mmCIF file of C-alpha atoms and ligand atoms in Angstrom:
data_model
loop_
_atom_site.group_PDB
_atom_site.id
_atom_site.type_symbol
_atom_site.label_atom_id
_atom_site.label_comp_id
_atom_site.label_asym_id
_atom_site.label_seq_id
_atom_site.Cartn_x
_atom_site.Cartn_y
_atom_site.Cartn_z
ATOM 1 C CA UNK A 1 -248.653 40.424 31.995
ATOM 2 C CA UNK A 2 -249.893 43.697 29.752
ATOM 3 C CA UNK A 3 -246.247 42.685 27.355
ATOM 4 C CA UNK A 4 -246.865 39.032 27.303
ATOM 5 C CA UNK A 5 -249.987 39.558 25.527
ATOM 6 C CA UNK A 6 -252.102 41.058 28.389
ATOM 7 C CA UNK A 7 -254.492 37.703 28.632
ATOM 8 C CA UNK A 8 -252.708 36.056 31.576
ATOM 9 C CA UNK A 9 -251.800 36.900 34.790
ATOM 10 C CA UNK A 10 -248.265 36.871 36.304
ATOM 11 C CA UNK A 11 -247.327 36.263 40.085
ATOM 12 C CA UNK A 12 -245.712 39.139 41.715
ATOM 13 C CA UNK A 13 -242.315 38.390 42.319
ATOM 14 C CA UNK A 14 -240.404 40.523 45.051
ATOM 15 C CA UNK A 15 -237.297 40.271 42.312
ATOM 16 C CA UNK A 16 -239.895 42.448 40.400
ATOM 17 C CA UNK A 17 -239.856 45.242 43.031
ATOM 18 C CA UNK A 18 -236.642 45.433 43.101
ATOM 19 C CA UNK A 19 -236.689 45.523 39.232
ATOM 20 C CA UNK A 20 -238.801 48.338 39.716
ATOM 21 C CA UNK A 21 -236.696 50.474 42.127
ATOM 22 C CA UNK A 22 -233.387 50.308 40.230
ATOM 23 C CA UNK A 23 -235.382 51.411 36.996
ATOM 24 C CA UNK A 24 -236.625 54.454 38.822
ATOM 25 C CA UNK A 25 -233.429 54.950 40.302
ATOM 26 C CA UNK A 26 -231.990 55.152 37.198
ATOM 27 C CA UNK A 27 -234.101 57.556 35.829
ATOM 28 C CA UNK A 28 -234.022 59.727 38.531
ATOM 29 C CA UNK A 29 -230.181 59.616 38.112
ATOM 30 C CA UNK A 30 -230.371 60.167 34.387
ATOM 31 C CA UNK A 31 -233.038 63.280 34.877
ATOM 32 C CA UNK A 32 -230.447 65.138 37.790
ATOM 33 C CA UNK A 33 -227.375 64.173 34.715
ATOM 34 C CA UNK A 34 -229.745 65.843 32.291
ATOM 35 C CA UNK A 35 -230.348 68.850 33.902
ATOM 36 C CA UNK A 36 -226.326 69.185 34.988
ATOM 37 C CA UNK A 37 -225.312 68.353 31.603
ATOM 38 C CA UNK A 38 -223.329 65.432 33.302
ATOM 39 C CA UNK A 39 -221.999 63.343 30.385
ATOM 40 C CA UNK A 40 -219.307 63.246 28.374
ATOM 41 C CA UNK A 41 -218.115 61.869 25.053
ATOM 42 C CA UNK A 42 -215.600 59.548 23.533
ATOM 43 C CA UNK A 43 -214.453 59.457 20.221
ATOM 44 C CA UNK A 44 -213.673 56.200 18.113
ATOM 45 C CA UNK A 45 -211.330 57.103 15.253
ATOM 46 C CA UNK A 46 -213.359 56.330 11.587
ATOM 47 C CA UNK A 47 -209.988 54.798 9.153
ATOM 48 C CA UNK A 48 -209.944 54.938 5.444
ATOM 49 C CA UNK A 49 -209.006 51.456 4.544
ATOM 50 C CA UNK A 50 -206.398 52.299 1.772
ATOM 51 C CA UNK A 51 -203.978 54.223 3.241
ATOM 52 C CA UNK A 52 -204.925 53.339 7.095
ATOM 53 C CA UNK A 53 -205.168 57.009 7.781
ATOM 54 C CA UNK A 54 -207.579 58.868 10.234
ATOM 55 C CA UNK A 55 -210.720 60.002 8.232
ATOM 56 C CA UNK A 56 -213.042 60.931 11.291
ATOM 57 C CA UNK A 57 -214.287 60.123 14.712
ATOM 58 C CA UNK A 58 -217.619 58.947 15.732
ATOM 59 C CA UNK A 59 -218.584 60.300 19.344
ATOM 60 C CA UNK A 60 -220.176 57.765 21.599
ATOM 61 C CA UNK A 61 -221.919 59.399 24.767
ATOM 62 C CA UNK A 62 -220.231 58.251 28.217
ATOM 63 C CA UNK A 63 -222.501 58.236 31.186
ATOM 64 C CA UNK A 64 -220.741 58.033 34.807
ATOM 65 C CA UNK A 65 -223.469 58.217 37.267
ATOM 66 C CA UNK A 66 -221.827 57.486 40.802
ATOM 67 C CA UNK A 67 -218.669 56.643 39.321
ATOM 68 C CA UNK A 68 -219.231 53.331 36.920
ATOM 69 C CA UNK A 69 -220.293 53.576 33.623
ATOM 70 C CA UNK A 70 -223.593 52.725 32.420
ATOM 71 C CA UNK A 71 -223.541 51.605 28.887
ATOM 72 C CA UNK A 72 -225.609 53.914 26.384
ATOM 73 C CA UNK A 73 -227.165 50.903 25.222
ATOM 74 C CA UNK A 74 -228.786 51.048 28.388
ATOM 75 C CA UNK A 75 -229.516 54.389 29.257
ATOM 76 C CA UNK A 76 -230.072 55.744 25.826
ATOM 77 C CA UNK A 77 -233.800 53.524 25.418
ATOM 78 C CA UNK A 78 -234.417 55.168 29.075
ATOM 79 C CA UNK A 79 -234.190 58.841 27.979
ATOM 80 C CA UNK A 80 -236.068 58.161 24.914
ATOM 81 C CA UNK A 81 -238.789 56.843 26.869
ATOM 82 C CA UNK A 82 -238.396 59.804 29.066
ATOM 83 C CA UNK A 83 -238.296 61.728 26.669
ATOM 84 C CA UNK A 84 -235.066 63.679 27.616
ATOM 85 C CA UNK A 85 -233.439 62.276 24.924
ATOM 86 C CA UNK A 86 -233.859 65.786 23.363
ATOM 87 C CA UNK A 87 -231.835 67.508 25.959
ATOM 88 C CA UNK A 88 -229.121 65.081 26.129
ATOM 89 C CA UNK A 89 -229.077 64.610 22.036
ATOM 90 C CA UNK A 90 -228.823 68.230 21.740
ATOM 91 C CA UNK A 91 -225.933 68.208 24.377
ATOM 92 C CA UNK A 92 -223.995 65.259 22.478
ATOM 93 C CA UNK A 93 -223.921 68.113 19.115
ATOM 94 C CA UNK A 94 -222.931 71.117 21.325
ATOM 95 C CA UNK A 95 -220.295 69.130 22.738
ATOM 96 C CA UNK A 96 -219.410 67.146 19.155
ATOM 97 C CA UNK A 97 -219.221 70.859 17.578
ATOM 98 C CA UNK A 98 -217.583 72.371 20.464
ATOM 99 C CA UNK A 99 -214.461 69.916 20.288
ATOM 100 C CA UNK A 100 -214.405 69.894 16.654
ATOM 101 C CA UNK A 101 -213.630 73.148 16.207
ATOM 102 C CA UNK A 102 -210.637 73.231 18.806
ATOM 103 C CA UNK A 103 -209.351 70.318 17.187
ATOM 104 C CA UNK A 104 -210.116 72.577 13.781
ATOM 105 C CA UNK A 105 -208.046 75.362 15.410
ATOM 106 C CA UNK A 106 -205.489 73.129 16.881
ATOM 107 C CA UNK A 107 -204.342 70.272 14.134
ATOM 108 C CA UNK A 108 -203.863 69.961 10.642
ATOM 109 C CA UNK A 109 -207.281 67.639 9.944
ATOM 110 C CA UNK A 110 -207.542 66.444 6.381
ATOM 111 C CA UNK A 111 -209.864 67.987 4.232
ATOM 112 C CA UNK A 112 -212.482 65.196 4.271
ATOM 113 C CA UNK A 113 -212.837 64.639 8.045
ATOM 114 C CA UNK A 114 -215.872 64.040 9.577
ATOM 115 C CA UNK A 115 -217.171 64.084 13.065
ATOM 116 C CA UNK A 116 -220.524 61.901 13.456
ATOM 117 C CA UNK A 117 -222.879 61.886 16.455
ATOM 118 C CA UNK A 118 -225.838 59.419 16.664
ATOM 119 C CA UNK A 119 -229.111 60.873 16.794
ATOM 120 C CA UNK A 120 -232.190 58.916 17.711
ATOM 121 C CA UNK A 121 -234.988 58.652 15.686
ATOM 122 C CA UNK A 122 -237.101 60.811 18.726
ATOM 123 C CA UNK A 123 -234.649 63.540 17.601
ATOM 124 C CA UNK A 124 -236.613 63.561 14.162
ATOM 125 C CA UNK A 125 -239.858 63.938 15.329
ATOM 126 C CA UNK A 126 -239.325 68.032 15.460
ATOM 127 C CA UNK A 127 -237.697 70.784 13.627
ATOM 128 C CA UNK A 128 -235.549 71.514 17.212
ATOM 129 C CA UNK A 129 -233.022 69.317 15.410
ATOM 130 C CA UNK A 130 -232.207 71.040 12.070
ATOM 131 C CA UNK A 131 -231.894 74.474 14.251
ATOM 132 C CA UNK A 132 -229.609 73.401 16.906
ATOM 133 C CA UNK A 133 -227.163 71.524 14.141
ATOM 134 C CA UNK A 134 -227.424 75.248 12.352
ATOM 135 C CA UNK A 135 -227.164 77.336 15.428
ATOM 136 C CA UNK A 136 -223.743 75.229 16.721
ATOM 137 C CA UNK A 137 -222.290 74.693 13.036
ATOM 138 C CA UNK A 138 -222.357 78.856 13.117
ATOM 139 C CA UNK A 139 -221.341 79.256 16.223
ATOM 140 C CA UNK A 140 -218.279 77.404 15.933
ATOM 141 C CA UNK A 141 -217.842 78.352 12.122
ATOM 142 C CA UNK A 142 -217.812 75.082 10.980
ATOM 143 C CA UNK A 143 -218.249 73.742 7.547
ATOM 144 C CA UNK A 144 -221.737 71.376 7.520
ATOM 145 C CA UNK A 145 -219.188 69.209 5.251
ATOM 146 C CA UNK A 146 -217.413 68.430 8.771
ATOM 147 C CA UNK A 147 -220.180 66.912 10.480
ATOM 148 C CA UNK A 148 -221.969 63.220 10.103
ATOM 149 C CA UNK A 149 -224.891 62.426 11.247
ATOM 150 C CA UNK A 150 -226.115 58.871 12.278
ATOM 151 C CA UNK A 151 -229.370 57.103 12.420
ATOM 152 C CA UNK A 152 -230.359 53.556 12.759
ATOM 153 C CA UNK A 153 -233.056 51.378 10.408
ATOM 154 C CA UNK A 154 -235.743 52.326 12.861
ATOM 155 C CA UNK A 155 -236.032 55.700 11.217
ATOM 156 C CA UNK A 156 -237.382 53.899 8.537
ATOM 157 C CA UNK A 157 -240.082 51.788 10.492
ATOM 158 C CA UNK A 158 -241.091 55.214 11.925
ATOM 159 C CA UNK A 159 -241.013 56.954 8.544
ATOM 160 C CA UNK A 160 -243.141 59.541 9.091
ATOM 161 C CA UNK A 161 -243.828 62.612 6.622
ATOM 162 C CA UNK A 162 -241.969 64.609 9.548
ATOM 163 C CA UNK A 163 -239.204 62.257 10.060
ATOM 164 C CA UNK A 164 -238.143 62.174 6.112
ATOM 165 C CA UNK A 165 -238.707 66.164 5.964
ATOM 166 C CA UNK A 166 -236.212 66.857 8.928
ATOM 167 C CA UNK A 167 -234.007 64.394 7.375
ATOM 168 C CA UNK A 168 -233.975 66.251 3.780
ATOM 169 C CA UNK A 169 -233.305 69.832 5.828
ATOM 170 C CA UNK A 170 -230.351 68.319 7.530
ATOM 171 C CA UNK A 171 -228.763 66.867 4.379
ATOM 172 C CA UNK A 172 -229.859 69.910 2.864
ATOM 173 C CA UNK A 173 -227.800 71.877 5.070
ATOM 174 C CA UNK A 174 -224.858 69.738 3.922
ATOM 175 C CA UNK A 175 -224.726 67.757 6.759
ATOM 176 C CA UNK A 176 -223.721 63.757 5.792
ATOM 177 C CA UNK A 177 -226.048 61.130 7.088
ATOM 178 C CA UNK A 178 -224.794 57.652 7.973
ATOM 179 C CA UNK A 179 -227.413 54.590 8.350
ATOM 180 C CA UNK A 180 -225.893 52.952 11.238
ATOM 181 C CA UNK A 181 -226.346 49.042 12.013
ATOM 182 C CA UNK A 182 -227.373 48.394 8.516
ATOM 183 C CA UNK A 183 -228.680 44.933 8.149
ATOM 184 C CA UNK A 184 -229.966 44.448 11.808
ATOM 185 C CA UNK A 185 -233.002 46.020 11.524
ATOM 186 C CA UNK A 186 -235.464 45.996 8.471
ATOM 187 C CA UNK A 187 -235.837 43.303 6.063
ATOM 188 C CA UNK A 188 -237.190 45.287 2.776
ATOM 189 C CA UNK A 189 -234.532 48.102 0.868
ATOM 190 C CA UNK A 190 -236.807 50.018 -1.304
ATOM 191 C CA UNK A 191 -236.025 53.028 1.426
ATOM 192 C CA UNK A 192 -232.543 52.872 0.851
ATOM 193 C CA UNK A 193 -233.237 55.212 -2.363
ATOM 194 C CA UNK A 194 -235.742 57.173 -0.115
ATOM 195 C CA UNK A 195 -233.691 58.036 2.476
ATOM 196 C CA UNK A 196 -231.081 60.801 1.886
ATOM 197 C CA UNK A 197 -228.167 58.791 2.575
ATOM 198 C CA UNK A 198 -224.817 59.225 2.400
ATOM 199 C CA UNK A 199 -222.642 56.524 4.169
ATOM 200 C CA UNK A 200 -223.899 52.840 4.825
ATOM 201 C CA UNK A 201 -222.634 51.237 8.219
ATOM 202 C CA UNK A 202 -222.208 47.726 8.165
ATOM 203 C CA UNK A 203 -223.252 45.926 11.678
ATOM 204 C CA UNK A 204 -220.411 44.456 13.217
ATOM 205 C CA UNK A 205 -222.185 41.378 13.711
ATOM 206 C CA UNK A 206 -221.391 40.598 9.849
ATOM 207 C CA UNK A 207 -218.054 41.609 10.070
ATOM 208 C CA UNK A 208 -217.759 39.372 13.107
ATOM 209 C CA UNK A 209 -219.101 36.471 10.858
ATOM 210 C CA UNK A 210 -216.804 37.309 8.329
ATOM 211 C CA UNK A 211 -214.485 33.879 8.444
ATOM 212 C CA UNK A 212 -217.330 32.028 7.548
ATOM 213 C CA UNK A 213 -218.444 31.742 3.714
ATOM 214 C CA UNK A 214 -221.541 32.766 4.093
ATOM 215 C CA UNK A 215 -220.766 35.787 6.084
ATOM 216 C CA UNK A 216 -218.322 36.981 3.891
ATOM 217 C CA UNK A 217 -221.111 36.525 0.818
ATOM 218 C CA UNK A 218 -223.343 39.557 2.892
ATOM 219 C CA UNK A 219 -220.327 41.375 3.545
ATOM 220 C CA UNK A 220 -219.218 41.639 0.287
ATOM 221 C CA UNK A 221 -222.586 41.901 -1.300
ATOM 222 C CA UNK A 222 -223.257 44.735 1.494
ATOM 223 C CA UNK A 223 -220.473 46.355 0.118
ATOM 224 C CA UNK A 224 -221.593 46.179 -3.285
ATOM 225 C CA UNK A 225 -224.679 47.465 -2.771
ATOM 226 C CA UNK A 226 -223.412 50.659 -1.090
ATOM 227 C CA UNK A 227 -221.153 50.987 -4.166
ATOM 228 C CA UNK A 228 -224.060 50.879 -6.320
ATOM 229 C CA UNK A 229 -225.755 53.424 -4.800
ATOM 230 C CA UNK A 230 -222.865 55.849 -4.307
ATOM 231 C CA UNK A 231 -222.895 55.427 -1.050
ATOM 232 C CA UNK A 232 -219.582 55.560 1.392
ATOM 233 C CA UNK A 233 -218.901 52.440 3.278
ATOM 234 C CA UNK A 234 -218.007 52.122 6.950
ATOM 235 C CA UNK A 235 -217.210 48.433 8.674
ATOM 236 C CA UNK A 236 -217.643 48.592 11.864
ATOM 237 C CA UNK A 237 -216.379 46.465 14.944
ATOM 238 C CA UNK A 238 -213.322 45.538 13.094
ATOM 239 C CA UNK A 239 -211.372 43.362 15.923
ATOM 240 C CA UNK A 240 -208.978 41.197 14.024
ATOM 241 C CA UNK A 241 -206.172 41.756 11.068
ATOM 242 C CA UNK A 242 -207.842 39.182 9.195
ATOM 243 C CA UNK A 243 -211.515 40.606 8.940
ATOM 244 C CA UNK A 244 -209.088 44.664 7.557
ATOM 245 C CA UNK A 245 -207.480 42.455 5.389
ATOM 246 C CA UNK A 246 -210.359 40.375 3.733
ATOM 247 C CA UNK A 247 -212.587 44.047 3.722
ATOM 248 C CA UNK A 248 -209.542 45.432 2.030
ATOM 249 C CA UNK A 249 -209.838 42.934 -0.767
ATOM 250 C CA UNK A 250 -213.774 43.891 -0.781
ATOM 251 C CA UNK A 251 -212.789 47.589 -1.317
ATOM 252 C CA UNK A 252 -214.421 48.391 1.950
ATOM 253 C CA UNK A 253 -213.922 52.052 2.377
ATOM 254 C CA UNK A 254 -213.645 52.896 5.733
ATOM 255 C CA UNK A 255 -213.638 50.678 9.289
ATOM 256 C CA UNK A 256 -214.078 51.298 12.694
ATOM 257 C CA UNK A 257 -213.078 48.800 15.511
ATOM 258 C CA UNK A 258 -211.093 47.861 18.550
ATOM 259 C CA UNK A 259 -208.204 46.571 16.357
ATOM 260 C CA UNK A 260 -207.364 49.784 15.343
ATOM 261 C CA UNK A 261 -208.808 51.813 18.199
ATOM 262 C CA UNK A 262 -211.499 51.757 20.925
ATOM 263 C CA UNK A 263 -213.550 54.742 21.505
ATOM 264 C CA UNK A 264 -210.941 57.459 23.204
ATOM 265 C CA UNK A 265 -210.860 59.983 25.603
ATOM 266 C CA UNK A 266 -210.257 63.334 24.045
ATOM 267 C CA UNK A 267 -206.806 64.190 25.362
ATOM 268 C CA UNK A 268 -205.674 60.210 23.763
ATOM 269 C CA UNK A 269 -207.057 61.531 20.545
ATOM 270 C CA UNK A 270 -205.614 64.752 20.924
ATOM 271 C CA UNK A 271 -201.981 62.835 20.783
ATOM 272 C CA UNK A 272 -202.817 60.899 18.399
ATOM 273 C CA UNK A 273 -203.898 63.432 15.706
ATOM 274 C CA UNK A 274 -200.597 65.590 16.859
ATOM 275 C CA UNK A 275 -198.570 62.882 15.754
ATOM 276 C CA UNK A 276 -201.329 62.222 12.434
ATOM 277 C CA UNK A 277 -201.964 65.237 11.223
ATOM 278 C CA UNK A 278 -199.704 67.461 13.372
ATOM 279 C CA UNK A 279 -200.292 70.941 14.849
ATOM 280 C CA UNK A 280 -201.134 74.408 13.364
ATOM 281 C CA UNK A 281 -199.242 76.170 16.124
ATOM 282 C CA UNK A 282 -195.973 73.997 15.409
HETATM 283 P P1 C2E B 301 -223.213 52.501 17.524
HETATM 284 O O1 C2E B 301 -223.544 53.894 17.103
HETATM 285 O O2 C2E B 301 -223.347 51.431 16.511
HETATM 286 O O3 C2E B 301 -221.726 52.600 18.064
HETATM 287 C C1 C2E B 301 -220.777 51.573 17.973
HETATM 288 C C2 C2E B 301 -220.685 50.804 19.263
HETATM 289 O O4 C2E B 301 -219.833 49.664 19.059
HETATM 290 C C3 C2E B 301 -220.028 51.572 20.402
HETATM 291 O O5 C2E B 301 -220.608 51.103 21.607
HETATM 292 C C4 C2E B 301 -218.572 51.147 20.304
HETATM 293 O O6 C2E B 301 -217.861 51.278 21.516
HETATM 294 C C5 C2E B 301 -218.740 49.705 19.940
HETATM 295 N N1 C2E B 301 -217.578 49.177 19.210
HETATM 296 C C6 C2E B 301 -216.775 49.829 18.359
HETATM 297 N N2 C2E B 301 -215.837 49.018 17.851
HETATM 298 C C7 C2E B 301 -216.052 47.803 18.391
HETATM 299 C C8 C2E B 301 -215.401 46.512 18.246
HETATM 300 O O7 C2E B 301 -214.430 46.347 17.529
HETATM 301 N N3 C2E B 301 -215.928 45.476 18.960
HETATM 302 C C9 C2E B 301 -217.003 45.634 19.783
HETATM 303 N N4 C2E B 301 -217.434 44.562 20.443
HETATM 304 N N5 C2E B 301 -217.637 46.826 19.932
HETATM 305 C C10 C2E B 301 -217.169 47.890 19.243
HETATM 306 P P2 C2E B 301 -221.199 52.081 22.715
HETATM 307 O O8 C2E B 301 -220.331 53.297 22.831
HETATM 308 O O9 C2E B 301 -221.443 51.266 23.914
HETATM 309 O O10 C2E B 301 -222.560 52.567 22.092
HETATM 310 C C11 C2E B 301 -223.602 51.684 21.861
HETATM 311 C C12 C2E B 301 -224.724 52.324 21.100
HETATM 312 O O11 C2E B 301 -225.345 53.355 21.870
HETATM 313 C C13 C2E B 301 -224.263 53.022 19.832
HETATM 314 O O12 C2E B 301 -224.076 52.079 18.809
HETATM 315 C C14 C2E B 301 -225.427 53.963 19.592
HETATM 316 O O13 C2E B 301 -226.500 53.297 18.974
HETATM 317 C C15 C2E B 301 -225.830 54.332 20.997
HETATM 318 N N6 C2E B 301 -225.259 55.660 21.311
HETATM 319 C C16 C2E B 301 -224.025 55.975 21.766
HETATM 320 N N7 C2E B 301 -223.895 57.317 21.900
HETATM 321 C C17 C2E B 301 -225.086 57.858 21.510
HETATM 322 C C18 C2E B 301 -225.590 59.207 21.402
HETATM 323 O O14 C2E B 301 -224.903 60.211 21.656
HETATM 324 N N8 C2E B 301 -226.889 59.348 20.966
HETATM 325 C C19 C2E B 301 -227.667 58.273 20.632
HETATM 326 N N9 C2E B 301 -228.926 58.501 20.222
HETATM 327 N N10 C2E B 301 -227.214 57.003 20.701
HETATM 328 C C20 C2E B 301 -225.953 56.798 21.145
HETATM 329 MG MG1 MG B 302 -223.179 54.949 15.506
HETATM 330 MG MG1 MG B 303 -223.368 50.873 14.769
#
């Protein structure tokens, strides 16, 4: 009643209850995962459009609770409520850095690789951030050039003092930042000169839309406007031939997407930069 507006009443359902139970359950689950560090990740190779070469991964948090997979688009809301976003976020860079400096050690990567990890705008609300990214990128001696960071348009309808500050120290560090989902979220674009960006991310519901005019008129003009600011652009959700094709025409930097990979386990990306980029020890 309280999120349709408060001034009715609703009739308690016992669907409700059980509504209730699994959302607890969850979070119960989620908590015990958090405190075991019970996650893992899956990278989705980032390719450069002209040459169809690996440029980076993104990693995508994997949650297996009692053996099925509960999207992150459902969990990931649930520890930000919670709050234990912060320990699980600051597992996802541990991890991120962790395997990027094996595959460092292990493969030839191309000088402009990046790894990216999402971070949610909760992850901004601190300084904890900006030390954790310092603390792993020296513990695994790794260039700040290597790593991507990604945040959504809600940063900037909760742009606070703090949030833009933490921001500026992680760019500052050297760190790229990526606005994810651009397009989905927040109608004016003054703050894309505010924001310290790097790399624009175009939602793959326009690249989805592409066949039709009018889609392809956003596209392109998304594309444009990246280019205009010096800004890198990524497609993402590129599914189809036709959509790498018509962004190749756009000059469309970089895509990610099922038609060239889905998000991979690390030993599938392991074989698949050996054959790429090829080893060190070989
Ligand atoms: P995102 O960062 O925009 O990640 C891209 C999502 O699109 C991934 O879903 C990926 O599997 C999916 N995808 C990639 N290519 C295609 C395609 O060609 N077609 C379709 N239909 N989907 C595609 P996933 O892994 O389920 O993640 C969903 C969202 O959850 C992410 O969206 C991100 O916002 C969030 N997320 C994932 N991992 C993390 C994390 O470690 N931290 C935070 N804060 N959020 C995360
Ligand atoms: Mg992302
Ligand atoms: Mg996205």
């Amino acid at each position: 009643a309280k999120r349709d507006g408060r001034n009715c009443f609703k009739i308690f359902e016992s669907n409700m209850k059980q509504q209730v139970e699994e959302a607890l359950d969850l979070e119960t689950k989620l908590r015990r995962s958090s405190e075991r560090k019970d996650f893992f990740l899956h990278y989705q190779p980032k390719m450069r459009v002209s040459d169809g070469k690996i440029m980076g991964v993104e990693a995508l948090l994997r949650w297996k609770p009692d053996g099925d997979m509960v999207s992150p688009v459902v969990f990931i809301p649930l520890a930000e409520e919670t709050g234990l976003i912060q320990t699980i976020g600051e597992w996802v860079i541990e991890e991120a850095c962790r395997q990027l400096s094996v595959w460092q050690q292990r493969y030839h990567l191309p000088e402009d690789f990046s790894a990216s990890v999402n971070l949610s705008v909760k992850q901004l609300n601190d300084d904890s951030v900006i030390h954790i990214l310092e603390r792993q990128l020296e513990e695994h001696k790794l260039s700040a050039s290597l790593l991507e960071v990604e945040i959504t348009e809600t940063v900037v309808m909760e742009k606070t003092d703090q949030n833009l500050k933490v921001l500026c120290d992680i760019h500052n560090l050297g760190i790229s930042i990526a606005l994810d989902d651009f397009g989905t979220g927040y109608s004016s674009m003054s703050y894309l000169t505010q924001l310290p960006l790097n790399v624009l991310k175009i939602d793959r519901s326009f690249v989805n839309d592409m066949e039709t005019v009018q889609g392809a008129a956003i596209v392109k003009a998304v594309v444009a406007l990246a280019k205009g600011l010096s800004l890198k652009v990524v497609a993402e959700g590129v599914e189809t031939k036709e959509q790498l094709e018509r962004l190749k025409e756009l000059s469309c930097d970089y895509v990610q997407g099922f038609y060239y990979s889905k998000p991979l386990a690390n030993d599938i990306l392991e074989n698949r930069f050996s054959k790429d980029f090829g080893r060190r020890d070989k």
